[in-house]
mmCIF file of C-alpha atoms in Angstrom:
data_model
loop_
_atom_site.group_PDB
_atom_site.id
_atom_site.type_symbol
_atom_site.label_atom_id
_atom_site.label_comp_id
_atom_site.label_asym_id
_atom_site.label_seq_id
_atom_site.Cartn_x
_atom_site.Cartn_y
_atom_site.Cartn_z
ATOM 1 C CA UNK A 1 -13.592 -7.963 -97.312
ATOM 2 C CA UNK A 2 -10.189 -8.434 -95.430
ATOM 3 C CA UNK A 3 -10.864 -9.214 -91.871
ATOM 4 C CA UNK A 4 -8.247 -9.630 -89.625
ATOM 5 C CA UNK A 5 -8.871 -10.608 -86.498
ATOM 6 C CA UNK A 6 -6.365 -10.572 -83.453
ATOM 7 C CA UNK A 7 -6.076 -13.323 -80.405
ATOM 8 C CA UNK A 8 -7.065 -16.876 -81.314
ATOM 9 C CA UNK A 9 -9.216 -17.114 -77.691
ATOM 10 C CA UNK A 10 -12.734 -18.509 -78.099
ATOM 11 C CA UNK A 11 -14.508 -15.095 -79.094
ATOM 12 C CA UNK A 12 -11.933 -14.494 -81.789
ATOM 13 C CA UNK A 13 -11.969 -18.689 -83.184
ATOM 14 C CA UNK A 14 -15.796 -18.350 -82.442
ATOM 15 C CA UNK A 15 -15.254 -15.066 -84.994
ATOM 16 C CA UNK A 16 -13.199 -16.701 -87.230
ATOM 17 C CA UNK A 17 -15.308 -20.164 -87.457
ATOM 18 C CA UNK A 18 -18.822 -18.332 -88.016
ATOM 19 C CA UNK A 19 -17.400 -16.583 -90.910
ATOM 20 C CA UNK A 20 -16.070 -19.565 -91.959
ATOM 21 C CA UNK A 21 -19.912 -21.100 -91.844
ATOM 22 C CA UNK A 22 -21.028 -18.267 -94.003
ATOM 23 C CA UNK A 23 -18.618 -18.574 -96.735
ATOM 24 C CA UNK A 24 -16.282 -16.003 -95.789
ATOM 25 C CA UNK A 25 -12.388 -15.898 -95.112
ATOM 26 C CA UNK A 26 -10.732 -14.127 -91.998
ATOM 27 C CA UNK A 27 -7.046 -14.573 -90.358
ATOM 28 C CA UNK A 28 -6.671 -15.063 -86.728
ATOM 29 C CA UNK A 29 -3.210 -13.414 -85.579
ATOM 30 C CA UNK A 30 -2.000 -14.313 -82.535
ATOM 31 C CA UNK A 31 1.040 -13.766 -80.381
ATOM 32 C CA UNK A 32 2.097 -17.462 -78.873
ATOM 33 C CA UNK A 33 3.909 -19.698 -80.903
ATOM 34 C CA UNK A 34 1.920 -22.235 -81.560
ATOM 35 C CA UNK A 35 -1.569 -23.790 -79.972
ATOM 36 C CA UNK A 36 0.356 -25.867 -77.537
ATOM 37 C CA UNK A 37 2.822 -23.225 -76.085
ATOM 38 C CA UNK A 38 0.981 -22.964 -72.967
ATOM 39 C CA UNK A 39 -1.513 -24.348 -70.801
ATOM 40 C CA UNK A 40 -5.143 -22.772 -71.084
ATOM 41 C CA UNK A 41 -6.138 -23.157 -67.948
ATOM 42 C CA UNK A 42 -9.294 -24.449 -66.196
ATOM 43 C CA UNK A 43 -12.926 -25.109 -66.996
ATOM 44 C CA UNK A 44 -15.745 -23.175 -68.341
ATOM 45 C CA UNK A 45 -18.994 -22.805 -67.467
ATOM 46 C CA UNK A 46 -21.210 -22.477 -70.926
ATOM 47 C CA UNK A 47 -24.588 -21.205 -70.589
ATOM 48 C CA UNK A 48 -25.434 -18.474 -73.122
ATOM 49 C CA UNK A 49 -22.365 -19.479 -75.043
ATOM 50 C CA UNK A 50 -24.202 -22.396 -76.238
ATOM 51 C CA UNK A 51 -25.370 -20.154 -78.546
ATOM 52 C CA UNK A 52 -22.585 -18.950 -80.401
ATOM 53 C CA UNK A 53 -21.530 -23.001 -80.659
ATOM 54 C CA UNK A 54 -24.779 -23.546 -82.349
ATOM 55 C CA UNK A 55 -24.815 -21.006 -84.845
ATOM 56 C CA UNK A 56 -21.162 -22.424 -85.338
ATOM 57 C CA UNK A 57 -22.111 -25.735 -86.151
ATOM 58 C CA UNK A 58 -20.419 -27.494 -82.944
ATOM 59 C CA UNK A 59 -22.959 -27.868 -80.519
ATOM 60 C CA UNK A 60 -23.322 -31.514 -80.850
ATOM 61 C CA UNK A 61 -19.590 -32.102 -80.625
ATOM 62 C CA UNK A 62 -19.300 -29.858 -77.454
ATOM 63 C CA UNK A 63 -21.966 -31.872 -75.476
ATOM 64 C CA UNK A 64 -19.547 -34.412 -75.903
ATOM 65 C CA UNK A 65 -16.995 -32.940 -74.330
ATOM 66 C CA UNK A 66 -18.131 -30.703 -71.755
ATOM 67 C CA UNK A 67 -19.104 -32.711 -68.151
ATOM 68 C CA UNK A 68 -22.540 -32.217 -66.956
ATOM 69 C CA UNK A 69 -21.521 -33.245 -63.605
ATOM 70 C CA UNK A 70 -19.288 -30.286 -63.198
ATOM 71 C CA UNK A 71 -22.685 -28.245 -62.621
ATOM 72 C CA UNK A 72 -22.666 -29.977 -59.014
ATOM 73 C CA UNK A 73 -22.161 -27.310 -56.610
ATOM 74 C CA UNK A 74 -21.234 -27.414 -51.985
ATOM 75 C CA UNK A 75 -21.216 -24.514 -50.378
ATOM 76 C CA UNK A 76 -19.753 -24.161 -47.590
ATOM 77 C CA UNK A 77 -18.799 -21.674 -44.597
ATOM 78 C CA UNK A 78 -14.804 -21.443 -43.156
ATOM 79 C CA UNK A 79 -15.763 -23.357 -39.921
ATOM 80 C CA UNK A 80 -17.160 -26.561 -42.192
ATOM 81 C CA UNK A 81 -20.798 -25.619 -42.187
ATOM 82 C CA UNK A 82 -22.065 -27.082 -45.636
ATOM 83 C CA UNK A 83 -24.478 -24.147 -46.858
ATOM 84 C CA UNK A 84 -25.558 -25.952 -49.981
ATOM 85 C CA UNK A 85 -25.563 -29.130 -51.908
ATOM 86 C CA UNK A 86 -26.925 -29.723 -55.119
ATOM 87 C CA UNK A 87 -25.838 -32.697 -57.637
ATOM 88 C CA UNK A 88 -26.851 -33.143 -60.885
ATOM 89 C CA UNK A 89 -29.076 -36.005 -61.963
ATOM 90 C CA UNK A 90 -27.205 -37.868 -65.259
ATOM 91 C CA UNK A 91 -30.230 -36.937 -66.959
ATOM 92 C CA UNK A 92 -30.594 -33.301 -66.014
ATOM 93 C CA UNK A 93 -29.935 -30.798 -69.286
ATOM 94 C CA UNK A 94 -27.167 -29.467 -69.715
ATOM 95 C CA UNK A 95 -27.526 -25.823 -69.254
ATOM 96 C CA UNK A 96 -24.543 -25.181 -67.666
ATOM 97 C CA UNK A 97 -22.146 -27.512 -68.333
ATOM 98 C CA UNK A 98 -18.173 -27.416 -67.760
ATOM 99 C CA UNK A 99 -15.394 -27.823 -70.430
ATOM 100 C CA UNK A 100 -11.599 -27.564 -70.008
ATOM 101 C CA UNK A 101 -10.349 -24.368 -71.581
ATOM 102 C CA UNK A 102 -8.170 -26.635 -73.834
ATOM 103 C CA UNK A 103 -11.146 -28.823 -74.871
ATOM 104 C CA UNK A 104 -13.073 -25.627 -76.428
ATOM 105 C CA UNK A 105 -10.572 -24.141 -77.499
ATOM 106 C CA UNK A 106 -9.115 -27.096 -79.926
ATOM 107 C CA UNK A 107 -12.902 -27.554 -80.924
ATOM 108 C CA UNK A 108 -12.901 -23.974 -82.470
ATOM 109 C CA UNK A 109 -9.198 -24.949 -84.024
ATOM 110 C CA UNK A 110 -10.074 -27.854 -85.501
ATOM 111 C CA UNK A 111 -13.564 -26.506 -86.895
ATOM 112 C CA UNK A 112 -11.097 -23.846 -89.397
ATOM 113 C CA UNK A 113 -9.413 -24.428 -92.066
ATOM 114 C CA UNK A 114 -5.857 -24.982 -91.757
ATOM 115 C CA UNK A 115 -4.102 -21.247 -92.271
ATOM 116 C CA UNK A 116 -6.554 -19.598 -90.544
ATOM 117 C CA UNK A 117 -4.537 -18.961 -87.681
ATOM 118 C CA UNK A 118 -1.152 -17.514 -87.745
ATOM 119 C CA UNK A 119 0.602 -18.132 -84.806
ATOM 120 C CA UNK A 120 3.741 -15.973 -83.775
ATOM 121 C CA UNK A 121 2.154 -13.181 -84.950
ATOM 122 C CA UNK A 122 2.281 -10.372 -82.158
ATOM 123 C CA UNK A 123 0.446 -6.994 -82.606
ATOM 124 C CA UNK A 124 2.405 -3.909 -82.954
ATOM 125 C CA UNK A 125 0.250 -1.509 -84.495
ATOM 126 C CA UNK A 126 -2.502 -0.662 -86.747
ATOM 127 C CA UNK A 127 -3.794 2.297 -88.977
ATOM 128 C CA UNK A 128 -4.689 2.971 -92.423
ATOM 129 C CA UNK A 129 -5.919 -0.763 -92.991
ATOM 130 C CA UNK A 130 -2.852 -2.436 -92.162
ATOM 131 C CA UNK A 131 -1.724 -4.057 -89.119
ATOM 132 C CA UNK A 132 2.020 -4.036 -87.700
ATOM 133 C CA UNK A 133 3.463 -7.141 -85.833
ATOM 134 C CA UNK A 134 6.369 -7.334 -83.546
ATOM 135 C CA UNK A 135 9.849 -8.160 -85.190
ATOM 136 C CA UNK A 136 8.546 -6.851 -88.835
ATOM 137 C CA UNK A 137 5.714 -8.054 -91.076
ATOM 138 C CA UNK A 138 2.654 -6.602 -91.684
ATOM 139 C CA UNK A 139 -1.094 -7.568 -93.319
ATOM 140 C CA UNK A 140 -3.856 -5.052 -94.516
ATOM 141 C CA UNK A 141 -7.571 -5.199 -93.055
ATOM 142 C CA UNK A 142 -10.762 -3.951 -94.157
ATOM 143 C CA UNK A 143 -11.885 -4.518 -90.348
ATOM 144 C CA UNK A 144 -9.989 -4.991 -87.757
ATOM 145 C CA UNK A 145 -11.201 -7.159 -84.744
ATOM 146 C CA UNK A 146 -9.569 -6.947 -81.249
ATOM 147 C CA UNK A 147 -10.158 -10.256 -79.542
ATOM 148 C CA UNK A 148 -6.989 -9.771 -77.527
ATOM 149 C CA UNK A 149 -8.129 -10.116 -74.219
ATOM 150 C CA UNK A 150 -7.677 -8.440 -70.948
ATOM 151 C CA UNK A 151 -4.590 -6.283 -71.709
ATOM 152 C CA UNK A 152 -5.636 -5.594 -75.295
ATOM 153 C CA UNK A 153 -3.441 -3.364 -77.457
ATOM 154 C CA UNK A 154 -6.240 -2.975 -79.851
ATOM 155 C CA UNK A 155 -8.310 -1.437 -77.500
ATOM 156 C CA UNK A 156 -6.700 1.888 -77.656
ATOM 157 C CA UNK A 157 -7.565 2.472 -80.917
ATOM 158 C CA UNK A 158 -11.285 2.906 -80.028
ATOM 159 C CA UNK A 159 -10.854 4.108 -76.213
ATOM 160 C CA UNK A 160 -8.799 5.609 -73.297
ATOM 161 C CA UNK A 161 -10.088 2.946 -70.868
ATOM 162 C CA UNK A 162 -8.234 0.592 -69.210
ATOM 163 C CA UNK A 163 -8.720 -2.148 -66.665
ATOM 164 C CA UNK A 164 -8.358 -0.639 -62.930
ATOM 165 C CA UNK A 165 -7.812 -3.117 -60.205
ATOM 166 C CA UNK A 166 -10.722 -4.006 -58.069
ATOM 167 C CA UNK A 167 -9.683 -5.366 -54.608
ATOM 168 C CA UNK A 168 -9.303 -8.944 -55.191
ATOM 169 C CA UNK A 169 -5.812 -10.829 -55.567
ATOM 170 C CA UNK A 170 -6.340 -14.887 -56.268
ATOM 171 C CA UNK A 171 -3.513 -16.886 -56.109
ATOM 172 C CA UNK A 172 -3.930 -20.239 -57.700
ATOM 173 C CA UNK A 173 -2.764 -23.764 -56.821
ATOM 174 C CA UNK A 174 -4.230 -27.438 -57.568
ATOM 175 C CA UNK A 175 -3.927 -31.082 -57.042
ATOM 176 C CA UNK A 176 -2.854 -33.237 -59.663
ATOM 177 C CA UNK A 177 -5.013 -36.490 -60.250
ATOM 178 C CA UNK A 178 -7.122 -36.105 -57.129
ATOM 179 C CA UNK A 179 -8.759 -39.650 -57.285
ATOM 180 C CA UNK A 180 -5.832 -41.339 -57.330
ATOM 181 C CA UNK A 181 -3.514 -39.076 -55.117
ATOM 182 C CA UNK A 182 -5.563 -38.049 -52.598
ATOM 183 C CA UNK A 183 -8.964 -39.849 -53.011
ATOM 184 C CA UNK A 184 -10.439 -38.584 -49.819
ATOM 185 C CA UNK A 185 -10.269 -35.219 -50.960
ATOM 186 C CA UNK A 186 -11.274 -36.006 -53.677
ATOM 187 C CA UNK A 187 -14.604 -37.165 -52.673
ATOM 188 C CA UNK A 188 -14.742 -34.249 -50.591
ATOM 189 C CA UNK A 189 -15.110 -31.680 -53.370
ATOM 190 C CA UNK A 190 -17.402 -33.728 -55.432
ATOM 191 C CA UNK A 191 -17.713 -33.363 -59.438
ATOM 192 C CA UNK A 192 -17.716 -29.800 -60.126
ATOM 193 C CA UNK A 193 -17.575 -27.226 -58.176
ATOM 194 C CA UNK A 194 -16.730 -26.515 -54.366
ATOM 195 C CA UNK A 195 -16.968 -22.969 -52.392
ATOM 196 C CA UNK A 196 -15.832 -21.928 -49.390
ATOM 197 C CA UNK A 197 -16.520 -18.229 -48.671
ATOM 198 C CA UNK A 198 -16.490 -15.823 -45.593
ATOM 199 C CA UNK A 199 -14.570 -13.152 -43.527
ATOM 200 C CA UNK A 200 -12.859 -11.678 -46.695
ATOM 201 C CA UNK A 201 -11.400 -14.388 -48.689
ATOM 202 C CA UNK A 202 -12.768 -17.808 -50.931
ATOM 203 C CA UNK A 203 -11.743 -20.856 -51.554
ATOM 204 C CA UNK A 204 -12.997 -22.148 -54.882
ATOM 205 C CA UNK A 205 -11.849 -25.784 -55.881
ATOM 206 C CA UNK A 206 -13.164 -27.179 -59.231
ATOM 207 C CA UNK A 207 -12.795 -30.229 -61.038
ATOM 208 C CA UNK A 208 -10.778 -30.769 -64.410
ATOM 209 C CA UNK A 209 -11.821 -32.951 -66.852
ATOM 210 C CA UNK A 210 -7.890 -34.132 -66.531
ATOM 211 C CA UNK A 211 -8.504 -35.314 -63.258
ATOM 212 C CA UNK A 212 -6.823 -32.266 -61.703
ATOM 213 C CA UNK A 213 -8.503 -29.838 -59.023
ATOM 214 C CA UNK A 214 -7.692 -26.404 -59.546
ATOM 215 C CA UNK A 215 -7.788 -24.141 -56.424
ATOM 216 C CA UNK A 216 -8.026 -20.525 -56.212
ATOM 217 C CA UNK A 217 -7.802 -18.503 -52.828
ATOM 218 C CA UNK A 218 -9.290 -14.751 -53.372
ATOM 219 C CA UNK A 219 -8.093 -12.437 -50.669
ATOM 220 C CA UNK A 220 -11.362 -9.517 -51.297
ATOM 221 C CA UNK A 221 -11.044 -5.721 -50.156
ATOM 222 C CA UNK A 222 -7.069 -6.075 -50.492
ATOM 223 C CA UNK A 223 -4.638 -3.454 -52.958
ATOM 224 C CA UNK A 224 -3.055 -4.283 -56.193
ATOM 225 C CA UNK A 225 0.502 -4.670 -54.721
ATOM 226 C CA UNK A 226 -1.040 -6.702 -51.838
ATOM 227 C CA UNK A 227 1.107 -9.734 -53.290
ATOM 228 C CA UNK A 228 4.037 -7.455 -52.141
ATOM 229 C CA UNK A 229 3.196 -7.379 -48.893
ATOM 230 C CA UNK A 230 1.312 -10.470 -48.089
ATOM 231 C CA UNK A 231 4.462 -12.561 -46.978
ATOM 232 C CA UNK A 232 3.740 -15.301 -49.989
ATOM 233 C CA UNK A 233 6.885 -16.436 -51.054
ATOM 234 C CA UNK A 234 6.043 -17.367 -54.117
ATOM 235 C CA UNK A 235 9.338 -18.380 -55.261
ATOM 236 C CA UNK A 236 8.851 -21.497 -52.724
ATOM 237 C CA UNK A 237 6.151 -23.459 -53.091
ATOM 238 C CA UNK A 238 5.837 -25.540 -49.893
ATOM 239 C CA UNK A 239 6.863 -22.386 -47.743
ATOM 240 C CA UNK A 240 3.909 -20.328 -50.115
ATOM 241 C CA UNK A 241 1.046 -23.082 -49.209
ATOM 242 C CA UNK A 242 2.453 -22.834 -45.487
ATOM 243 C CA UNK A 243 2.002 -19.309 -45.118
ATOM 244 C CA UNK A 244 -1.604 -19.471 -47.477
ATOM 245 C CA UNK A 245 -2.409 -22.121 -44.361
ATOM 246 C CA UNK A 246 -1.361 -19.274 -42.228
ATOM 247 C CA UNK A 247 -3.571 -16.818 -43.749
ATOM 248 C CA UNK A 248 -6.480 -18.822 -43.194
ATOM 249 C CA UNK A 249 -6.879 -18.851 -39.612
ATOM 250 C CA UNK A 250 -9.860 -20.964 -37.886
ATOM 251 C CA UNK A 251 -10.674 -22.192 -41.078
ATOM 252 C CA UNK A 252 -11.715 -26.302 -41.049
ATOM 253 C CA UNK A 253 -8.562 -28.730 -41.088
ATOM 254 C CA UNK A 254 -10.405 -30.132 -44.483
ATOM 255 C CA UNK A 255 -10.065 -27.133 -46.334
ATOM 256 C CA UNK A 256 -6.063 -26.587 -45.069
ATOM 257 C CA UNK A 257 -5.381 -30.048 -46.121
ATOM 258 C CA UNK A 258 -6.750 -29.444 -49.624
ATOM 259 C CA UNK A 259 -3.923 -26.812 -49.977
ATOM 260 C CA UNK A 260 -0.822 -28.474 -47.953
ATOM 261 C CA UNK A 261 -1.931 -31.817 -50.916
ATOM 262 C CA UNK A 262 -1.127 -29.156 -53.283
ATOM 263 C CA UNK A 263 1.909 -29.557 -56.099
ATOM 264 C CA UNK A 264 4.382 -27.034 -57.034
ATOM 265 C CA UNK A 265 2.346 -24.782 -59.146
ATOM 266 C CA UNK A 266 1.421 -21.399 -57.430
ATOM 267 C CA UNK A 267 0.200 -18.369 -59.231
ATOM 268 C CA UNK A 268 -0.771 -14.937 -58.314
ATOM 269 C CA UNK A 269 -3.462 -13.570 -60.662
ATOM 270 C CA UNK A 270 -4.559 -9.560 -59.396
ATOM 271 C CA UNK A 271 -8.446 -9.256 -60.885
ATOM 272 C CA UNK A 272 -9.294 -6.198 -62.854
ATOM 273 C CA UNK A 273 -12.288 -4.908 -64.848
ATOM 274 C CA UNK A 274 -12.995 -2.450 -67.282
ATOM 275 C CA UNK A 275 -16.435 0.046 -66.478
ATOM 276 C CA UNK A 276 -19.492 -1.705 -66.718
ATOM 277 C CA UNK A 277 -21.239 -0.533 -69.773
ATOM 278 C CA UNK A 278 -17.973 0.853 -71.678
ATOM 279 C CA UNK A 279 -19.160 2.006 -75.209
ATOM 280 C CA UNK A 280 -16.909 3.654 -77.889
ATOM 281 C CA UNK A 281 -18.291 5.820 -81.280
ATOM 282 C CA UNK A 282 -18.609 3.132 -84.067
ATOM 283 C CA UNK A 283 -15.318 3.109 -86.135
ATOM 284 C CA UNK A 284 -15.956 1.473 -89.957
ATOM 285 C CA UNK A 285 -12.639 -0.627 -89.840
ATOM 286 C CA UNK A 286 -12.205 -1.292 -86.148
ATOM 287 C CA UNK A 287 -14.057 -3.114 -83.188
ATOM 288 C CA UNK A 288 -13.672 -4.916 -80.370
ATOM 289 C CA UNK A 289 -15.131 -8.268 -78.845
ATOM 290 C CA UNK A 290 -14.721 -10.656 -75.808
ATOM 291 C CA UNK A 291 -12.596 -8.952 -72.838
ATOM 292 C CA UNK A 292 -10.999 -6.458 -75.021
ATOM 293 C CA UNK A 293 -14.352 -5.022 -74.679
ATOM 294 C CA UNK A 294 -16.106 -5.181 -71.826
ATOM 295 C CA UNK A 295 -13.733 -7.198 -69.389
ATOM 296 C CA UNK A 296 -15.900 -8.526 -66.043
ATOM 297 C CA UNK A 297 -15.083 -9.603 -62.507
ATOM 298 C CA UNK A 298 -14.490 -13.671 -62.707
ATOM 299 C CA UNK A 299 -18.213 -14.335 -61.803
ATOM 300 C CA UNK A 300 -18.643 -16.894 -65.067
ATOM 301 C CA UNK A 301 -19.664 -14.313 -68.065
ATOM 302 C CA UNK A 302 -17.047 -13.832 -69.883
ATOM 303 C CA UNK A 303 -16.236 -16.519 -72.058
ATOM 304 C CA UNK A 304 -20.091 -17.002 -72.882
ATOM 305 C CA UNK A 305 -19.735 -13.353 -73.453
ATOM 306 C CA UNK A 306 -17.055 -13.715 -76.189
ATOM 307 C CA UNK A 307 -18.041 -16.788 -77.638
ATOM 308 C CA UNK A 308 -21.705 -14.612 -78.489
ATOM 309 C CA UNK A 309 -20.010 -11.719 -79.184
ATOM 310 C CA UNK A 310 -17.754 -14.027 -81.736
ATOM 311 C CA UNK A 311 -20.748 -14.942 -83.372
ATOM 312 C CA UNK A 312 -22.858 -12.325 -83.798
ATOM 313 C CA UNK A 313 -20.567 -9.933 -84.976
ATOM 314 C CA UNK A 314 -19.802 -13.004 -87.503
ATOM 315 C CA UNK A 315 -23.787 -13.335 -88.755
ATOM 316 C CA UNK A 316 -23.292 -9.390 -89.178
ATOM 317 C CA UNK A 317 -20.725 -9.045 -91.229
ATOM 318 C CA UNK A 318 -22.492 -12.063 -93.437
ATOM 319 C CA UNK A 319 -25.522 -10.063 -93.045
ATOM 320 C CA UNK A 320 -23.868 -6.674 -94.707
ATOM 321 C CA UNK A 321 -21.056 -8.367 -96.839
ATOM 322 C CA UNK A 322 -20.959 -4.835 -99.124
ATOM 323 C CA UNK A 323 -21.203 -2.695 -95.799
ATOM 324 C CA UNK A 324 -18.677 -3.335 -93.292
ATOM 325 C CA UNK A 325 -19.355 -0.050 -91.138
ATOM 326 C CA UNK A 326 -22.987 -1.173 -90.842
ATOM 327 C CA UNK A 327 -22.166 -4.417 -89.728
ATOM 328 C CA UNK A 328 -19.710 -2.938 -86.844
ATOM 329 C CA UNK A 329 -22.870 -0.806 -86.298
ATOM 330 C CA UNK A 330 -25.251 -3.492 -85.512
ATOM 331 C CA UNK A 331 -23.129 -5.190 -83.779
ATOM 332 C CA UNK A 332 -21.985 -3.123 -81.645
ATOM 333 C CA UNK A 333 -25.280 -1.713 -80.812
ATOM 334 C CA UNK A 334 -27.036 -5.487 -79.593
ATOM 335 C CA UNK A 335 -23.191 -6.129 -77.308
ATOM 336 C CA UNK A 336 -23.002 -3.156 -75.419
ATOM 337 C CA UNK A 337 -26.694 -3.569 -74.264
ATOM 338 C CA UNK A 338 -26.231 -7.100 -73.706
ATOM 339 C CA UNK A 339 -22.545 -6.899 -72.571
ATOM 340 C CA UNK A 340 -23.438 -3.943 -69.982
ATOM 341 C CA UNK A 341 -26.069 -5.742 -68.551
ATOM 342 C CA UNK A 342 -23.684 -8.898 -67.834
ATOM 343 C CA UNK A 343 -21.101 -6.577 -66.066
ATOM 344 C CA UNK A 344 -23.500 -4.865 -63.969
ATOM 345 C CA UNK A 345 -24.829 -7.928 -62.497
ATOM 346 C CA UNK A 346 -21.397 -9.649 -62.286
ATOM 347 C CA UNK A 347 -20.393 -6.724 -60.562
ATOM 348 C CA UNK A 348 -23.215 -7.085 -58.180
ATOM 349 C CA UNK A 349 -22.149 -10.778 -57.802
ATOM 350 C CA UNK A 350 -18.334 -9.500 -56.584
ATOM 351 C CA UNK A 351 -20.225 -7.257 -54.518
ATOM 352 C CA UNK A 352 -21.722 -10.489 -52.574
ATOM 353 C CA UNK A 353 -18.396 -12.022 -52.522
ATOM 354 C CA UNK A 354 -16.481 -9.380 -51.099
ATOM 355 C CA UNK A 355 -18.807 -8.931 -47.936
ATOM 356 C CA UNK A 356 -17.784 -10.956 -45.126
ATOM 357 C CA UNK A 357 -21.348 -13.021 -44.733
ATOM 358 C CA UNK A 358 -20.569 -14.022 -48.249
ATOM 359 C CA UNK A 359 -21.501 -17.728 -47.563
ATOM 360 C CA UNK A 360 -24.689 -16.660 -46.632
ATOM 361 C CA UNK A 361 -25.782 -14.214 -49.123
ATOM 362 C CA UNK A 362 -24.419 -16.407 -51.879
ATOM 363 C CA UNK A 363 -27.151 -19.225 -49.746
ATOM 364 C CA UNK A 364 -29.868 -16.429 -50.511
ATOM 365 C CA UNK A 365 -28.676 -16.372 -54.319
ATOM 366 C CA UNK A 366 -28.889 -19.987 -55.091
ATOM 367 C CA UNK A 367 -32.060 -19.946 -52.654
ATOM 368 C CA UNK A 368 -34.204 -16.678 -53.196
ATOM 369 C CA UNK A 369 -36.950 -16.950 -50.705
#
């Protein structure tokens, strides 16, 4: 079978490298140059993704890589109250442990062989089992696999839905080698990862593996052109953390200092979701995995989502080499049960964080009782 799979994230490599395992070929197409055309961002929490890395041969090489310390978690309250503490012993498992985006993601790259991904390679189209890229080209399937993320242009070959905006508009910022810049801060937000939540808005600070502190401010309950109106300048950096200092008012000097230490990089990032529990009639040559599919409020479910959905749609297809459609089938089937479940309780956790006694209901989560 031809299996074509689009978006080299770690549900589609996770695809890609279990098929791989199994003694069968795929092609990862994807849109960016090359693997180092852009940053990929910050860490990952892997819990039920460990998974997928075992039944792709890796999980030994990713407990190298990931930190176990970045499962250390503070809580705290916008007036400096510290809600919750809890620091990992060096022995403690690793059930949760944190690896930079880029770490993963060049484990999954490296773990295929070389041709596997075609980079440059931006979807157009598809029908009749062959896919259309940007610019002219085009390569036949037996099964397509969307693993385009978020904005997926696959998607609309199996459904109308699309991601609708759900009142929270992060705007990201971060400290460059912490330890050595600004080691005070540094040993305020610890090895992994640092809250502050109430009255409407978060501050989440988490350590890199780089050394770098990446810092996202949620504003909750606000529209999807609130970046319009919110008086960020985000076309001037020291004037944007001035007025993100502004918009933070009574909030402790220590958590305002953590974003005037900031450098130059400011992002807005507007959070959407697709339904909880979105299902589609089986098509034989076309499915879906990762956030193409079932894309959840950023709660920590889905990359472990993709990375299992990479897999077991993988051990299908080996499962039913002479039956592609019953492959999708089964697949299909076990993800939207286990995918809908995942949404629905990561939308109850944005639920918690968008009330304004988050701190204190997120206290009751990590403390039931």
């Amino acid at each position: 079978m031809t299996i074509a799979i689009v978006g080299a994230g770690p549900g589609g490599l996770a695809l890609a490298r279990v098929l791989h395992v199994n003694g069968i070929d795929a092609t990862v197409y994807e849109r960016e140059p090359s693997r180092e055309a852009r940053g990929q961002g910050g860490m990952l929490d892997i819990h039920s993704g460990q998974r997928a890395l075992r039944e792709a041969g890796l999980i030994d090489r990713f407990h190298t890589l990931a930190r176990g310390e970045g499962q250390d978690m503070r809580l705290l309250e916008p007036d400096g109250t510290l809600l919750f503490q809890e620091d990992t012993p060096d022995d403690a498992p690793s059930e949760r442990p944190e690896i930079d985006r880029a770490d993963l993601r060049d484990l999954l790259l490296d773990s295929l062989p070389e041709g596997t991904v075609r980079w440059g390679h931006a979807y157009e189209s598809a029908g009749d089992g062959l896919l259309r890229f940007v610019g002219g080209g085009s390569a036949p399937y037996d099964l397509l696999v969307g693993a385009d993320g978020a904005r997926s242009r696959v998607r609309a070959l199996l459904t109308d839905a699309r991601p609708a905006h759900i009142g929270q508009n992060v705007v990201e910022i971060g400290i460059p080698d912490i330890d050595r810049t600004h080691p005070d801060l540094a040993a305020m937000v610890g090895r992994g990862n640092y809250w502050v939540l109430g009255n409407g808005i978060s501050l989440a600070a988490q350590r890199n593996g780089d050394g770098r502190v990446r810092i996202g401010i949620s504003f909750y309950n606000t529209a999807e052109d609130w970046f319009a109106t919110s008086g960020i300048p985000f076309d001037d950096p020291a004037a944007a953390r001035a007025r993100l200092i502004d918009l933070l008012p009574g909030w402790d000097a220590r958590f305002t200092a953590l974003i005037a230490a900031c450098d130059d990089t400011v992002v807005p990032r507007s959070i959407t979701t697709l339904p909880a529990g979105l299902t589609w009639p089986s098509a034989p040559d076309v499915t879906l995995l990762g956030d193409a599919a079932h894309l959840m409020p950023p709660v920590g479910e889905g990359a472990n989502m993709a990375l299992v959905d990479g897999a077991l749609l993988g051990l299908a297809l080996a499962a039913h080499r002479d039956d592609v459609p019953a492959a999708v089938k089964e697949y299909e089937r076990e993800m939207f049960e286990r995918t809908g479940a995942a949404a629905r309780m990561s939308a109850k956790m944005q639920d918690l964080l968008m009330s304004p006694d988050a701190g204190r209901r997120m206290l009751e989560f990590f403390q039931p009782g």
